[in-house]
Amino acid sequence: MTAIKNQMKLSFMSIPENVPLARVTVAAFASQLDFTLEDLEEIRVAVSEAVSNCIIHGYKNDPNYTVSIICTVFEDVLEISIEDQGVGIEDVSQAMQAAFSTESDRMGLGFTFMQSFMDKLNVESSLNKGTKVTMVKRPLDVAAAALEES
Amino acid sequence: MIKLSFSNNKKTTIVRVAGELDLVAADQFRNEIDAAMEKNCSDNIIMNLNGVRFIDSSGLGVILGRYKKIKMRGGKMALVSAPVQVKRILELSGVLNIASSYETEDEALQAM
C-alpha cells in the first residue's frame, strides 16, 4: 500500500455554480505535483465533467443534495474520487460510450473526456444508491520514467 | 458567468463569447444565441471564441445544438479564434469536423 502524502476532502451542494469551484480547487490541489499546464487543464475538464454528471444525471438537477470529492496524493500520483448518492447508472458500460446521453442537447462526451484526459478511470454505480468515479493521473515525466524502468 | 455580445451582418449573427462555457453558462449561452438569431432572422452564425477560458461538454453541447438547428434551416456555422486549449477540446469532440474554424471574423464572414 502506497503511503498517502496529502489529502483533501470537499463537499458541496449539487448546484451548477459549484462546478467551477470543484475544478479550480482540484486543479489547485493537483499543482503540488509536477503537472504541466496542459495536464492541469485536462484535470479541470475531467473534474468538470464528473461533477456535472453528479448534478445532471445523479441528482436530476435537484440542488438539495451533496457532491463529495476526495483528492489524494500517493507518492507522485493524484487520485480524484467524485461521488454522489443519486439515482445511479443502470448500465455503466453503455453510459461510458461516446455520444451516449440520456439528455438531449448534450454530447455524451463526459466519460470520453475523463478517459482521454486521465490515466485511469473507474466507475462504480448502484441504482438508487449513487455513483463514484475514481480517476488517476500522474505527471508525464514520472509516467515516462516508470515506463522506462519496466 | 459568461459575457456575450452580438452583431449582425446581413443574415449572419456574430457572437463574441467571453468566460467559461460549462454547466453554469449553458442555459444563458443557448437562450441568448437563439434569441439573437431569431430577432435578426439569421441563417448563419459566427462564434468568436477568443475570450473563452474554459470549455467542457456542457458548452460543446450548446454549440452542437446550435449547429443542428442552423443546419436544419440550411444555414452555416463558423468558429473563430478559439484559444489553443479550447481548440483542442473542439477537435477532440469532433465539432471541428462539422463546423469550420477561422482565424478572423472577416475570413469567416467571407465563407458564409
XYZ file of C-alpha atoms in Angstrom:
262
model
C 0.000 0.000 0.000
C 1.493 3.313 -1.077
C 1.649 5.963 1.629
C -0.638 8.972 1.413
C 1.336 12.206 1.084
C -1.564 14.610 1.086
C -5.351 14.538 1.013
C -8.220 16.982 0.564
C -11.970 16.483 1.017
C -14.578 18.785 -0.446
C -18.371 18.550 -0.162
C -20.840 20.961 -1.734
C -24.474 21.362 -2.728
C -25.483 19.928 -6.085
C -25.822 23.254 -7.903
C -24.126 24.190 -11.202
C -22.380 27.181 -9.586
C -20.227 24.686 -7.653
C -18.829 23.057 -10.826
C -16.195 25.808 -11.351
C -15.401 25.750 -7.604
C -14.727 21.998 -7.832
C -12.468 22.111 -10.899
C -10.479 25.123 -9.680
C -9.986 23.634 -6.191
C -8.908 20.219 -7.519
C -6.518 21.820 -10.042
C -5.000 23.941 -7.249
C -4.513 20.788 -5.148
C -3.064 18.931 -8.173
C -0.497 21.660 -8.795
C 1.629 20.366 -5.873
C 2.651 17.571 -8.270
C 4.785 18.233 -11.312
C 1.903 18.572 -13.770
C 2.201 20.736 -16.904
C -0.335 23.490 -17.586
C -1.881 21.192 -20.193
C -2.217 18.403 -17.591
C -3.910 20.809 -15.175
C -6.320 21.913 -17.928
C -7.148 18.240 -18.573
C -7.773 17.671 -14.853
C -10.079 20.728 -14.823
C -12.114 19.307 -17.736
C -12.316 15.792 -16.224
C -13.496 17.154 -12.845
C -15.987 19.477 -14.524
C -17.462 16.514 -16.433
C -17.677 14.248 -13.379
C -19.288 16.898 -11.149
C -21.698 17.965 -13.925
C -22.740 14.302 -14.253
C -23.486 14.107 -10.495
C -25.713 17.199 -10.728
C -27.472 16.496 -14.051
C -27.752 12.719 -14.018
C -27.199 11.595 -10.416
C -29.425 14.200 -8.794
C -31.577 15.184 -11.833
C -30.747 18.861 -11.192
C -32.157 18.772 -7.641
C -29.988 21.239 -5.663
C -30.695 19.706 -2.236
C -28.055 17.009 -2.342
C -24.327 16.770 -1.785
C -21.448 16.010 -4.129
C -18.276 14.807 -2.403
C -14.729 14.898 -3.702
C -11.652 13.289 -2.171
C -8.279 14.082 -3.728
C -5.284 12.060 -2.597
C -1.612 12.276 -3.489
C 0.115 8.888 -3.265
C 3.849 9.466 -3.819
C 3.735 11.043 -7.298
C 0.206 10.045 -8.308
C -3.015 12.026 -7.982
C -6.260 10.183 -7.315
C -9.561 12.044 -7.529
C -12.781 10.400 -6.412
C -16.090 12.160 -7.058
C -19.237 10.722 -5.526
C -22.991 11.277 -5.422
C -25.798 9.456 -3.621
C -28.135 9.861 -6.577
C -30.109 7.605 -8.891
C -27.118 5.580 -10.079
C -26.370 4.310 -13.594
C -28.271 1.298 -14.906
C -25.665 0.277 -17.461
C -22.212 1.735 -16.778
C -20.598 0.392 -19.962
C -23.360 1.933 -22.113
C -23.072 5.260 -20.253
C -19.333 5.307 -20.926
C -19.765 5.059 -24.705
C -19.069 8.270 -26.668
C -22.143 10.131 -27.852
C -24.452 8.325 -25.439
C -26.528 10.755 -23.427
C -29.862 10.442 -21.695
C -30.381 14.206 -22.098
C -30.941 15.954 -25.439
C -28.576 18.777 -26.417
C -25.780 17.094 -24.510
C -22.937 15.423 -26.309
C -22.450 12.307 -24.220
C -18.759 13.108 -24.119
C -18.301 13.402 -20.355
C -16.847 9.937 -19.805
C -14.864 10.163 -23.066
C -13.091 13.288 -21.814
C -12.476 11.699 -18.405
C -10.994 8.621 -20.130
C -8.889 10.666 -22.575
C -7.533 13.116 -20.041
C -6.822 10.854 -17.073
C -4.566 7.777 -16.895
C -7.193 5.605 -15.204
C -10.948 5.863 -14.814
C -13.115 3.618 -12.670
C -16.881 3.958 -12.292
C -18.840 2.198 -9.548
C -22.579 2.649 -9.502
C -25.645 1.140 -7.823
C -29.200 2.041 -8.777
C -30.775 4.441 -6.262
C -27.604 4.425 -4.172
C -25.253 6.552 -6.209
C -22.170 6.694 -8.368
C -18.493 7.001 -7.558
C -15.994 7.990 -10.245
C -12.319 7.474 -9.432
C -9.685 8.987 -11.715
C -5.904 8.714 -11.515
C -3.265 10.840 -13.185
C 0.461 11.168 -12.779
C 2.789 13.800 -14.230
C 4.158 12.828 -17.651
C 7.888 12.659 -16.871
C 7.150 10.418 -13.871
C 4.959 8.242 -16.100
C 7.735 8.064 -18.745
C 10.367 7.121 -16.147
C 8.127 4.345 -14.786
C 7.660 3.024 -18.334
C 11.434 3.010 -18.932
C 12.032 1.079 -15.700
C 9.558 -1.623 -16.735
C -20.569 33.801 -15.770
C -20.198 34.411 -19.461
C -20.486 37.613 -21.426
C -21.966 37.536 -24.910
C -22.022 40.439 -27.362
C -23.838 40.302 -30.659
C -23.646 41.999 -34.030
C -25.314 41.205 -37.337
C -24.095 41.201 -40.904
C -26.997 40.588 -43.290
C -28.246 37.063 -42.500
C -25.330 36.236 -40.202
C -25.257 36.726 -36.441
C -21.809 37.201 -34.930
C -21.459 36.373 -31.234
C -18.350 37.188 -29.214
C -18.115 34.904 -26.191
C -16.081 35.597 -23.056
C -15.864 33.409 -19.945
C -16.197 29.730 -19.112
C -18.550 27.571 -21.209
C -19.729 24.990 -18.685
C -22.903 23.842 -16.937
C -23.304 27.252 -15.261
C -23.206 29.074 -18.582
C -25.039 26.582 -20.813
C -28.610 27.905 -20.472
C -27.611 31.570 -20.895
C -25.380 30.679 -23.859
C -28.186 28.736 -25.568
C -31.032 31.181 -24.843
C -29.202 34.388 -25.774
C -27.911 32.971 -29.069
C -31.319 31.593 -30.044
C -32.995 34.927 -29.202
C -30.420 36.982 -31.143
C -30.672 34.748 -34.223
C -34.441 34.858 -34.133
C -34.503 38.645 -33.773
C -32.236 39.094 -36.804
C -33.874 36.242 -38.772
C -30.325 34.885 -39.218
C -29.455 31.841 -41.285
C -25.810 31.704 -40.193
C -23.793 32.150 -37.020
C -20.169 33.028 -36.376
C -18.974 32.309 -32.839
C -15.874 34.251 -31.853
C -14.408 32.166 -29.014
C -11.349 34.343 -28.397
C -12.442 35.180 -24.838
C -13.346 31.616 -23.832
C -11.104 30.487 -20.959
C -12.639 27.043 -20.440
C -14.991 24.670 -22.246
C -16.386 21.244 -21.361
C -19.100 19.021 -22.816
C -21.880 21.279 -21.453
C -20.554 24.165 -23.586
C -19.877 21.863 -26.540
C -23.441 20.554 -26.304
C -24.820 24.056 -26.807
C -22.525 24.647 -29.815
C -23.585 21.319 -31.313
C -27.251 22.064 -30.617
C -26.980 25.427 -32.452
C -25.222 23.660 -35.333
C -28.065 21.125 -35.692
C -30.695 23.869 -35.585
C -28.917 26.040 -38.169
C -28.154 23.095 -40.428
C -31.830 22.135 -40.489
C -32.592 25.599 -41.886
C -29.795 25.305 -44.462
C -27.503 27.778 -42.672
C -23.806 27.682 -41.740
C -21.813 27.889 -38.534
C -18.213 29.040 -38.158
C -15.939 29.176 -35.119
C -13.338 31.928 -34.878
C -10.069 32.403 -32.946
C -10.524 29.752 -30.292
C -7.607 29.710 -27.797
C -5.324 26.646 -28.019
C -6.827 24.752 -25.058
C -10.379 25.378 -26.320
C -9.461 24.357 -29.872
C -8.062 21.088 -28.553
C -11.379 20.226 -26.887
C -13.271 21.230 -30.046
C -11.032 18.924 -32.089
C -11.356 16.006 -29.670
C -15.143 16.294 -29.613
C -15.355 16.231 -33.414
C -17.061 19.667 -33.535
C -14.333 20.918 -35.890
C -15.252 18.155 -38.353
C -18.666 19.711 -38.836
C -18.123 23.439 -38.196
C -15.401 25.380 -39.981
C -12.728 27.159 -37.964
C -11.220 30.535 -38.976
C -8.598 32.910 -37.635
C -10.670 36.083 -38.072
C -14.317 37.118 -38.259
C -13.696 38.596 -41.736
C -12.466 35.247 -43.066
C -15.497 33.530 -41.554
C -17.866 36.159 -42.997
C -16.435 35.634 -46.486
C -17.149 31.906 -46.167
C -20.810 32.474 -45.241
